[in-house]
Coordinates of C-alpha atoms in Angstrom, one line a residue:
X1421 CA -44.5 -13.5 43.4
X1422 CA -42.5 -12.8 46.5
X1423 CA -40.7 -9.5 46.3
X1424 CA -38.4 -7.9 48.9
X1425 CA -36.0 -5.1 49.3
X1426 CA -32.6 -4.8 50.8
X1427 CA -31.7 -2.2 53.3
X1428 CA -28.2 -1.0 54.0
X1429 CA -27.3 0.6 57.4
X1430 CA -24.1 2.1 58.7
X1431 CA -22.9 2.0 62.3
X1432 CA -21.5 4.9 64.2
X1433 CA -17.8 5.6 63.8
X1434 CA -17.3 7.3 67.2
X1435 CA -14.1 9.2 67.7
X1436 CA -12.8 8.2 64.2
X1437 CA -15.6 10.2 62.5
X1438 CA -13.3 12.9 61.3
X1439 CA -10.8 10.4 59.9
X1440 CA -13.6 8.4 58.3
X1441 CA -14.9 11.5 56.5
X1442 CA -11.5 12.0 54.9
X1443 CA -11.4 8.4 53.9
X1444 CA -15.0 8.5 52.4
X1445 CA -14.0 11.7 50.5
X1446 CA -10.9 10.0 49.2
X1447 CA -12.8 6.9 48.0
X1448 CA -15.5 9.1 46.4
X1449 CA -12.7 10.9 44.5
X1450 CA -11.1 7.6 43.5
X1451 CA -14.5 6.3 42.4
X1452 CA -15.2 9.3 40.3
X1453 CA -11.7 9.2 38.8
X1454 CA -12.1 5.5 37.9
X1455 CA -15.5 6.1 36.2
X1456 CA -14.1 9.1 34.4
X1457 CA -11.1 7.1 33.2
X1458 CA -13.2 4.3 32.0
X1459 CA -15.4 6.7 30.1
X1460 CA -12.3 8.3 28.5
X1461 CA -10.9 4.9 27.5
X1462 CA -14.2 3.9 26.0
X1463 CA -14.5 7.3 24.2
X1464 CA -11.0 6.9 22.7
X1465 CA -11.9 3.5 21.4
X1466 CA -15.1 4.8 19.9
X1467 CA -13.2 7.7 18.3
X1468 CA -10.9 5.2 16.6
X1469 CA -13.9 3.2 15.3
X1470 CA -15.6 6.4 14.2
X1471 CA -12.5 7.5 12.3
X1472 CA -12.5 4.1 10.6
X1473 CA -16.2 4.3 9.9
X1474 CA -15.8 7.8 8.4
X1475 CA -13.1 6.6 6.0
X1476 CA -15.4 3.7 5.1
X1477 CA -18.4 5.9 4.5
X1478 CA -16.3 8.3 2.4
X1479 CA -15.1 5.3 0.3
X1480 CA -18.8 4.2 -0.1
X1481 CA -19.8 7.7 -1.2
X1482 CA -17.0 7.8 -3.9
X1483 CA -17.8 4.4 -5.3
X1484 CA -21.6 4.0 -4.8
X1485 CA -22.1 2.1 -8.1
X1486 CA -19.5 -0.5 -7.1
X1487 CA -21.1 -0.8 -3.6
X1488 CA -24.6 -1.3 -5.1
X1489 CA -23.2 -4.0 -7.3
X1490 CA -21.6 -5.7 -4.3
X1491 CA -24.9 -5.5 -2.4
X1492 CA -26.7 -7.4 -5.2
X1493 CA -24.4 -10.3 -4.7
X1494 CA -24.1 -10.1 -0.9
X1495 CA -25.4 -13.1 0.9
X1496 CA -28.4 -12.2 3.1
X1497 CA -27.8 -12.5 6.8
X1498 CA -29.1 -15.7 8.5
X1499 CA -28.7 -17.2 12.0
X1500 CA -29.9 -16.7 15.6
X1501 CA -31.3 -13.3 16.0
X1502 CA -30.0 -13.1 19.5
X1503 CA -26.5 -13.0 18.1
X1504 CA -27.3 -10.1 15.7
X1505 CA -25.1 -7.1 16.6
X1506 CA -26.9 -4.6 14.2
X1507 CA -30.4 -3.3 14.1
X1508 CA -33.2 -5.8 13.6
X1509 CA -34.9 -3.2 11.4
X1510 CA -32.6 -4.1 8.5
X1511 CA -34.3 -7.5 8.2
X1512 CA -37.7 -8.2 6.8
X1513 CA -40.1 -10.3 8.9
X1514 CA -43.2 -12.0 7.5
X1515 CA -46.7 -12.4 9.0
X1516 CA -46.8 -13.5 12.7
X1517 CA -47.0 -17.4 13.0
X1518 CA -49.1 -17.0 16.1
X1519 CA -50.8 -14.4 18.2
X1520 CA -49.4 -13.1 21.4
X1521 CA -50.9 -11.6 24.6
X1522 CA -48.7 -8.7 25.7
X1523 CA -48.5 -6.4 28.8
X1524 CA -47.0 -2.9 28.5
X1525 CA -45.9 -0.7 31.4
X1526 CA -45.4 2.9 30.3
X1527 CA -45.5 6.0 32.5
X1528 CA -47.8 8.1 30.2
X1529 CA -50.1 7.5 27.3
X1530 CA -50.9 10.3 24.8
X1531 CA -54.3 11.9 25.7
X1532 CA -55.0 15.5 24.7
X1533 CA -52.5 18.1 23.8
X1534 CA -49.2 17.5 22.0
X1535 CA -47.7 14.1 22.9
X1536 CA -44.0 13.8 23.8
X1537 CA -41.6 11.5 21.9
X1538 CA -41.8 8.5 24.2
X1539 CA -45.6 8.7 24.3
X1540 CA -45.8 8.8 20.5
X1541 CA -43.4 5.9 20.3
X1542 CA -45.4 3.7 22.7
X1543 CA -48.7 4.5 20.9
X1544 CA -47.2 3.9 17.4
X1545 CA -45.5 0.7 18.3
X1546 CA -48.3 -1.0 20.2
X1547 CA -50.9 0.1 17.7
X1548 CA -48.9 -1.7 15.0
X1549 CA -48.8 -4.8 17.2
X1550 CA -52.5 -4.7 17.9
X1551 CA -53.3 -4.2 14.2
X1552 CA -51.2 -7.3 13.4
X1553 CA -53.6 -9.4 15.6
X1554 CA -51.9 -9.4 19.0
X1555 CA -53.7 -8.6 22.2
X1556 CA -52.0 -5.7 24.0
X1557 CA -52.8 -4.5 27.5
X1558 CA -51.3 -1.2 28.5
X1559 CA -50.9 -0.1 32.1
X1560 CA -50.4 3.7 32.3
X1561 CA -51.9 7.1 33.2
X1562 CA -53.3 9.8 30.8
X1563 CA -50.6 12.3 29.7
X1564 CA -52.9 15.3 30.2
X1565 CA -53.9 14.4 33.8
X1566 CA -57.5 13.8 32.8
X1567 CA -59.7 11.4 34.8
X1568 CA -58.9 7.8 33.9
X1569 CA -61.2 6.2 31.3
X1570 CA -60.1 2.9 29.8
X1571 CA -59.8 2.4 26.0
X1572 CA -60.7 -0.8 24.1
X1573 CA -59.8 -0.5 20.4
X1574 CA -59.6 -3.9 18.7
X1575 CA -56.6 -5.7 20.2
X1576 CA -55.4 -2.6 22.1
X1577 CA -56.6 -2.3 25.7
X1578 CA -55.5 0.8 27.6
X1579 CA -55.9 0.5 31.4
X1580 CA -55.7 4.0 32.8
X1581 CA -54.8 4.0 36.4
X1582 CA -55.0 6.8 39.1
X1583 CA -51.7 8.6 39.5
X1584 CA -49.8 8.7 42.8
X1585 CA -49.9 11.7 45.2
X1586 CA -47.3 13.5 43.1
X1587 CA -49.3 13.1 39.9
X1588 CA -47.0 10.5 38.4
X1589 CA -47.4 6.9 37.3
X1590 CA -48.0 4.5 40.2
X1591 CA -46.2 1.3 39.3
X1592 CA -47.6 -0.4 42.5
X1593 CA -51.2 0.0 41.3
X1594 CA -50.2 -1.0 37.8
X1595 CA -48.4 -4.1 39.2
X1596 CA -51.5 -5.2 41.1
X1597 CA -53.8 -4.8 38.2
X1598 CA -51.3 -6.7 36.0
X1599 CA -51.1 -9.6 38.5
X1600 CA -54.9 -9.9 38.7
X1601 CA -55.2 -10.5 35.0
X1602 CA -52.1 -12.6 34.8
X1603 CA -53.5 -15.1 37.2
X1604 CA -56.4 -16.1 35.0
X1605 CA -55.0 -15.3 31.5
X1606 CA -51.2 -15.3 31.7
X1607 CA -49.3 -12.9 29.4
X1608 CA -46.9 -14.3 26.9
X1609 CA -44.5 -11.4 27.2
X1610 CA -44.2 -8.2 29.2
X1611 CA -42.7 -4.9 27.8
X1612 CA -41.5 -2.1 30.0
X1613 CA -40.8 1.3 28.4
X1614 CA -37.6 2.2 30.2
X1615 CA -38.1 1.9 34.0
X1616 CA -41.9 2.1 34.0
X1617 CA -41.6 -1.3 35.7
X1618 CA -38.8 -0.9 38.3
X1619 CA -36.1 -3.5 38.5
X1620 CA -37.2 -5.0 41.8
X1621 CA -40.5 -6.0 40.1
X1622 CA -38.9 -6.8 36.7
X1623 CA -36.5 -9.4 38.1
X1624 CA -39.5 -11.7 38.9
X1625 CA -40.9 -11.6 35.4
X1626 CA -39.2 -14.2 33.1
X1627 CA -40.4 -13.1 29.6
X1628 CA -39.7 -9.4 30.0
X1629 CA -38.1 -6.9 27.7
X1630 CA -37.2 -3.3 28.6
X1631 CA -36.7 -0.6 25.9
X1632 CA -34.2 2.1 26.8
X1633 CA -34.7 5.6 25.4
X1634 CA -31.9 7.2 27.4
X1635 CA -29.4 5.7 29.8
X1636 CA -27.1 7.3 32.5
X1637 CA -24.0 6.8 30.4
X1638 CA -25.5 9.1 27.7
X1639 CA -26.8 11.5 30.3
X1640 CA -23.3 12.1 31.6
X1641 CA -22.2 13.0 28.1
X1642 CA -25.2 15.4 27.8
X1643 CA -24.3 17.1 31.0
X1644 CA -20.7 17.6 30.0
X1645 CA -21.8 19.1 26.7
X1646 CA -24.1 21.5 28.4
X1647 CA -21.3 22.6 30.7
X1648 CA -19.0 23.2 27.7
X1649 CA -21.3 25.8 26.1
X1650 CA -21.0 28.1 29.1
X1651 CA -19.7 31.5 27.9
X1652 CA -16.3 32.7 29.1
X1653 CA -16.6 33.9 32.7
X1654 CA -20.1 32.3 33.2
X1655 CA -20.2 30.4 36.5
X1656 CA -21.1 26.8 36.5
X1657 CA -24.6 26.5 38.1
X1658 CA -25.1 24.6 41.4
X1659 CA -27.6 22.3 39.6
X1660 CA -25.0 21.4 37.0
X1661 CA -22.3 20.7 39.5
X1662 CA -24.7 18.5 41.5
X1663 CA -25.9 16.6 38.4
X1664 CA -22.4 15.9 37.2
X1665 CA -21.6 13.9 40.4
X1666 CA -25.1 12.4 40.8
X1667 CA -25.1 11.0 37.3
X1668 CA -21.7 9.2 37.9
X1669 CA -23.2 7.3 40.8
X1670 CA -26.4 6.7 38.9
X1671 CA -24.4 5.1 36.2
X1672 CA -22.9 2.7 38.7
X1673 CA -26.3 1.9 40.0
X1674 CA -27.7 1.3 36.5
X1675 CA -24.9 -1.1 35.6
X1676 CA -26.0 -3.2 38.6
X1677 CA -29.8 -3.1 38.4
X1678 CA -30.1 -3.4 34.6
X1679 CA -29.3 -7.1 34.9
X1680 CA -32.7 -7.5 36.6
X1681 CA -34.3 -7.1 33.2
X1682 CA -34.0 -10.2 31.1
X1683 CA -34.0 -8.6 27.6
X1684 CA -32.9 -5.1 26.6
X1685 CA -34.0 -3.2 23.5
X1686 CA -31.5 -0.6 22.5
X1687 CA -33.1 2.2 20.4
X1688 CA -29.8 3.1 18.7
X1689 CA -26.7 1.1 17.7
X1690 CA -24.6 3.2 20.1
X1691 CA -26.7 2.2 23.1
X1692 CA -26.5 -1.4 22.1
X1693 CA -22.7 -1.2 22.2
X1694 CA -22.7 0.6 25.6
X1695 CA -25.1 -2.0 27.1
X1696 CA -22.8 -4.8 26.0
X1697 CA -19.5 -3.1 27.0
X1698 CA -20.1 -0.7 29.9
X1699 CA -23.2 -2.3 31.4
X1700 CA -21.8 -5.8 30.8
X1701 CA -25.1 -7.3 29.6
X1702 CA -24.7 -10.5 27.7
X1703 CA -24.8 -10.2 23.9
X1704 CA -27.8 -12.5 23.5
X1705 CA -29.8 -10.3 25.8
X1706 CA -29.3 -7.0 24.0
X1707 CA -31.3 -6.3 20.8
X1708 CA -31.0 -3.2 18.7
X1709 CA -34.4 -2.1 17.4
X1710 CA -34.3 1.6 16.3
X1711 CA -37.4 3.8 16.6
X1712 CA -39.9 4.1 13.7
X1713 CA -42.6 6.6 12.8
X1714 CA -45.9 6.3 11.0
X1715 CA -45.0 6.2 7.3
X1716 CA -48.6 6.8 6.3
X1717 CA -48.6 10.1 8.1
X1718 CA -45.1 11.3 7.5
X1719 CA -44.4 11.3 3.8
X1720 CA -43.5 13.7 1.0
X1721 CA -46.3 16.1 0.1
X1722 CA -45.0 19.2 -1.8
X1723 CA -48.5 20.7 -2.1
X1724 CA -49.1 20.8 1.6
X1725 CA -45.6 22.1 2.1
X1726 CA -46.2 25.0 -0.2
X1727 CA -49.5 25.8 1.5
X1728 CA -47.7 25.8 4.9
X1729 CA -45.1 28.2 3.7
X1730 CA -47.7 30.6 2.4
X1731 CA -49.7 30.3 5.7
X1732 CA -46.6 31.5 7.7
X1733 CA -45.5 34.2 5.3
X1734 CA -42.4 32.6 3.7
X1735 CA -41.9 34.4 0.4
X1736 CA -41.8 32.4 -2.8
X1737 CA -38.3 33.5 -3.6
X1738 CA -36.8 32.3 -0.3
X1739 CA -33.3 31.0 -0.8
X1740 CA -33.4 28.4 2.0
X1741 CA -35.9 27.4 4.7
X1742 CA -34.6 25.6 7.7
X1743 CA -36.8 24.0 10.3
X1744 CA -36.4 23.0 14.0
X1745 CA -39.0 21.3 16.2
X1746 CA -39.2 20.3 19.9
X1747 CA -39.2 21.9 23.3
X1748 CA -37.6 25.3 23.2
X1749 CA -35.2 24.7 26.1
X1750 CA -31.5 24.9 26.7
X1751 CA -30.7 21.1 26.6
X1752 CA -32.4 20.9 23.2
X1753 CA -29.6 23.2 21.8
X1754 CA -31.6 26.4 21.2
X1755 CA -28.9 28.6 22.7
X1756 CA -26.4 27.6 20.0
X1757 CA -29.1 27.5 17.2
X1758 CA -30.2 31.1 18.1
X1759 CA -26.6 32.4 18.0
X1760 CA -25.6 30.5 14.9
X1761 CA -28.7 31.6 12.9
X1762 CA -28.2 35.2 14.1
X1763 CA -24.7 35.1 12.6
X1764 CA -26.0 33.6 9.3
X1765 CA -28.5 36.4 9.0
X1766 CA -25.6 38.9 9.1
X1767 CA -24.0 37.3 6.0
X1768 CA -26.9 36.0 3.9
X1769 CA -30.3 37.1 2.7
X1770 CA -33.3 35.0 1.9
X1771 CA -32.6 32.5 4.7
X1772 CA -35.6 31.6 7.0
X1773 CA -36.0 29.4 10.1
X1774 CA -39.3 27.8 11.1
X1775 CA -39.4 26.8 14.7
X1776 CA -42.2 24.4 15.9
X1777 CA -42.6 24.0 19.7
X1778 CA -42.9 26.0 22.8
X1779 CA -40.6 27.0 25.7
X1780 CA -38.5 29.8 27.1
X1781 CA -36.4 30.3 24.0
X1782 CA -39.5 31.2 21.9
X1783 CA -39.2 34.9 22.9
X1784 CA -35.5 35.0 21.8
X1785 CA -36.4 33.7 18.4
X1786 CA -39.0 36.4 18.0
X1787 CA -36.1 38.9 18.1
X1788 CA -35.1 37.5 14.7
X1789 CA -38.5 38.0 13.0
X1790 CA -39.4 38.1 10.1
X1791 CA -36.6 35.6 9.3
X1792 CA -37.4 33.4 12.2
X1793 CA -41.1 32.2 12.5
X1794 CA -42.5 30.9 15.7
X1795 CA -45.1 28.2 15.1
X1796 CA -45.9 27.1 18.6
X1797 CA -46.7 23.4 19.6
X1798 CA -47.9 21.3 16.7
X1799 CA -49.8 18.0 16.5
X1800 CA -48.3 15.1 14.5
X1801 CA -50.6 16.1 11.5
X1802 CA -49.3 19.7 11.6
X1803 CA -45.7 18.5 11.9
X1804 CA -46.0 16.5 8.7
X1805 CA -47.0 19.7 6.9
X1806 CA -44.2 21.5 8.6
X1807 CA -41.5 19.0 7.5
X1808 CA -42.8 19.3 3.9
X1809 CA -42.4 23.1 4.0
X1810 CA -38.7 23.2 4.9
X1811 CA -35.6 22.5 2.8
X1812 CA -33.5 21.0 5.7
X1813 CA -34.3 19.9 9.3
X1814 CA -32.1 21.2 12.0
X1815 CA -31.7 19.3 15.4
X1816 CA -29.2 21.1 17.6
X1817 CA -29.8 18.9 20.6
X1818 CA -27.3 18.9 23.5
X1819 CA -28.9 15.7 24.8
X1820 CA -26.8 12.7 23.6
X1821 CA -29.4 10.2 24.8
X1822 CA -32.1 8.4 22.9
X1823 CA -33.1 8.6 19.2
X1824 CA -35.1 11.7 18.4
X1825 CA -38.3 11.0 16.5
X1826 CA -38.2 14.4 14.7
X1827 CA -35.1 13.3 12.8
X1828 CA -36.9 10.2 11.5
X1829 CA -40.1 12.1 10.7
X1830 CA -38.2 14.6 8.6
X1831 CA -36.5 11.8 6.8
X1832 CA -39.8 10.1 6.0
X1833 CA -40.9 13.4 4.5
X1834 CA -37.8 13.4 2.2
X1835 CA -35.9 16.1 4.0
X1836 CA -32.1 16.1 4.7
X1837 CA -30.8 16.5 8.2
X1838 CA -28.5 18.9 10.1
X1839 CA -27.8 17.4 13.5
X1840 CA -25.4 17.3 16.4
X1841 CA -22.5 14.9 16.0
X1842 CA -23.6 12.4 18.7
X1843 CA -22.9 8.7 18.5
X1844 CA -26.6 7.8 18.6
X1845 CA -27.1 10.0 15.6
X1846 CA -24.0 9.2 13.5
X1847 CA -24.2 5.5 14.0
X1848 CA -27.9 5.0 13.4
X1849 CA -29.3 8.0 11.4
X1850 CA -26.8 10.2 9.6
X1851 CA -24.6 7.2 8.6
X1852 CA -23.3 9.0 5.5
X1853 CA -22.9 12.5 4.0
X1854 CA -25.5 11.3 1.5
X1855 CA -28.3 12.0 4.1
X1856 CA -27.2 15.1 5.9
X1857 CA -24.7 17.1 7.9
X1858 CA -23.4 16.9 11.4
X1859 CA -21.7 19.5 13.6
X1860 CA -20.0 19.6 17.0
X1861 CA -22.3 21.1 19.8
X1862 CA -21.0 24.6 19.6
X1863 CA -21.9 27.8 17.8
X1864 CA -18.8 28.0 15.6
X1865 CA -19.2 24.5 14.3
X1866 CA -22.9 25.0 13.6
X1867 CA -22.2 28.2 11.7
X1868 CA -19.6 26.6 9.5
X1869 CA -22.0 23.7 8.7
X1870 CA -24.8 26.0 7.9
X1871 CA -22.5 27.8 5.5
X1872 CA -21.8 24.5 3.8
X1873 CA -25.6 23.9 3.5
X1874 CA -26.1 27.2 1.9
X1875 CA -23.2 26.6 -0.4
X1876 CA -24.6 23.3 -1.5
X1877 CA -27.9 24.8 -2.3
X1878 CA -31.4 23.3 -3.0
X1879 CA -30.4 20.9 -5.7
X1880 CA -28.0 19.1 -3.5
X1881 CA -30.4 19.2 -0.6
X1882 CA -33.1 17.6 -2.7
X1883 CA -30.7 14.8 -3.6
X1884 CA -29.9 14.2 0.0
X1885 CA -33.6 14.3 0.8
X1886 CA -34.2 11.5 -1.6
X1887 CA -31.5 9.4 0.0
X1888 CA -33.1 10.2 3.4
X1889 CA -36.4 8.8 2.3
X1890 CA -34.7 5.7 0.8
X1891 CA -32.8 5.0 4.1
X1892 CA -35.9 5.8 6.3
X1893 CA -38.0 3.4 4.3
X1894 CA -35.5 0.7 5.1
X1895 CA -35.0 1.5 8.7
X1896 CA -37.4 3.9 10.4
X1897 CA -41.0 3.0 9.5
X1898 CA -43.6 2.0 12.1
X1899 CA -44.2 -1.3 10.4
X1900 CA -40.4 -2.2 10.4
X1901 CA -40.2 -1.3 14.0
X1902 CA -43.4 -3.2 14.9
X1903 CA -42.4 -6.4 13.1
X1904 CA -39.0 -6.3 14.7
X1905 CA -40.5 -6.1 18.2
X1906 CA -43.0 -8.8 17.3
X1907 CA -40.2 -11.2 16.3
X1908 CA -38.3 -10.4 19.5
X1909 CA -41.4 -11.2 21.6
X1910 CA -42.0 -14.4 19.6
X1911 CA -38.4 -15.4 20.1
X1912 CA -38.8 -14.7 23.9
X1913 CA -41.8 -17.1 24.0
X1914 CA -40.4 -19.8 21.7
X1915 CA -36.8 -20.2 20.7
X1916 CA -37.6 -21.6 17.3
X1917 CA -38.7 -18.1 16.3
X1918 CA -35.2 -16.8 17.1
X1919 CA -33.9 -18.3 13.8
X1920 CA -33.8 -16.0 10.8
X1921 CA -35.1 -16.3 8.2
X1922 CA -38.3 -18.3 8.8
X1923 CA -40.1 -19.8 5.7
X1924 CA -42.6 -16.9 5.8
X1925 CA -40.1 -14.1 6.1
X1926 CA -39.7 -11.7 3.2
X1927 CA -36.5 -10.7 1.2
X1928 CA -34.6 -7.7 2.5
X1929 CA -34.9 -4.5 0.5
X1930 CA -31.7 -3.8 -1.4
X1931 CA -30.1 -0.4 -0.8
X1932 CA -26.5 0.8 -0.3
X1933 CA -27.3 0.9 3.4
X1934 CA -28.3 -2.8 3.7

């Protein structure tokens, strides 16, 4: 495939250089203002829709029996899946009518240590696809930097490639290896996790889908949130000032080059809406498939939960045990969680916080011992025990992008959620007060919400946890995610599979969230 690149050059401006600088500055300012205005307009529209959604959710909560009765008589959705504006996970797909050969480009593959969220997602998804009889070829590098050693496990073939000079994924090497195999045994579909396959390569691949686990529009929101938590008198860092402007121009670039990818998988309902409205990608090319986690690993287990509490010295008479997991860094919200929990300890007794993960904020939490327990990095198996040991899972993230796996894992273990009120969370995960609580990303809001959690008590939390498991079973399992991707890939290969339902598809599970 012939690939090229465009170069842009600028001529000298001679004696008009000074005037030109003023013009460039002016246009930069105008450009920034236009983008900011468009974001504000979009945010206002979203706010209106959220207000409407909140009223609707409240009505549902007050009349749940009536809603369940209506669901029993609601006609199941049918039609062209490419026109579906909600998550494919809500549907139920049957066995694959044919086997596919797939290529995956992903920047890292979990090997050794504790895998990150994207790595765990890629492994979970493509293991499901391989187990369903498809042949999956992965082009990647080991996450721990170990010497490449290919893996062949049934239908899953992992081709580990040497990293580039900076130690990162070398897409050029991956591309060449992909082309070699594609010449003799062509792939049915190609999957790129985010920009693992850059757009100037992707535009020449017809049957390609890219999954987005964070886009520039969300990153801008995250940067603004991190700026807002500065303390009074605290100067804005040079890095923050630089990133605010850089991300605006990155957004403009993304809007342009995203069209080089044929199909787009949005991992949250909110991202699906942004891709259609801000990025102007045609409706039929945007598909919402939310993340899923291994339901055989993350499940309720009170016995292991009790043993975990005992191991880490949580007294049997503890009033409430909260839990947080992830990298202990600023953008994950640990500054506000630390301050909020410190205030809670001044007012309440018997409240504990278990923190799984590693990072610079670990030392700060140790100041709150014995009520805060530092657990360090944990494997997925250990995390399952951790979720079962807590009464509520707290995610104070300041990153508005993506869909955090820890929320879904906690739900699969039957635990309610306490999370930042970001659109990706409220529109896909905490869709009702039945499953948890949300707070604005500041200390005051988090303290007030924690007070509400304590007031509700364990009986209410257990009820919310049961609803979480119910909703997670409908939406966030690895099998639901895997079959949704499978149907998308089949649809990309042959349009007849785009129709839903097929004769072999299964009936949709009935819940109030259907």
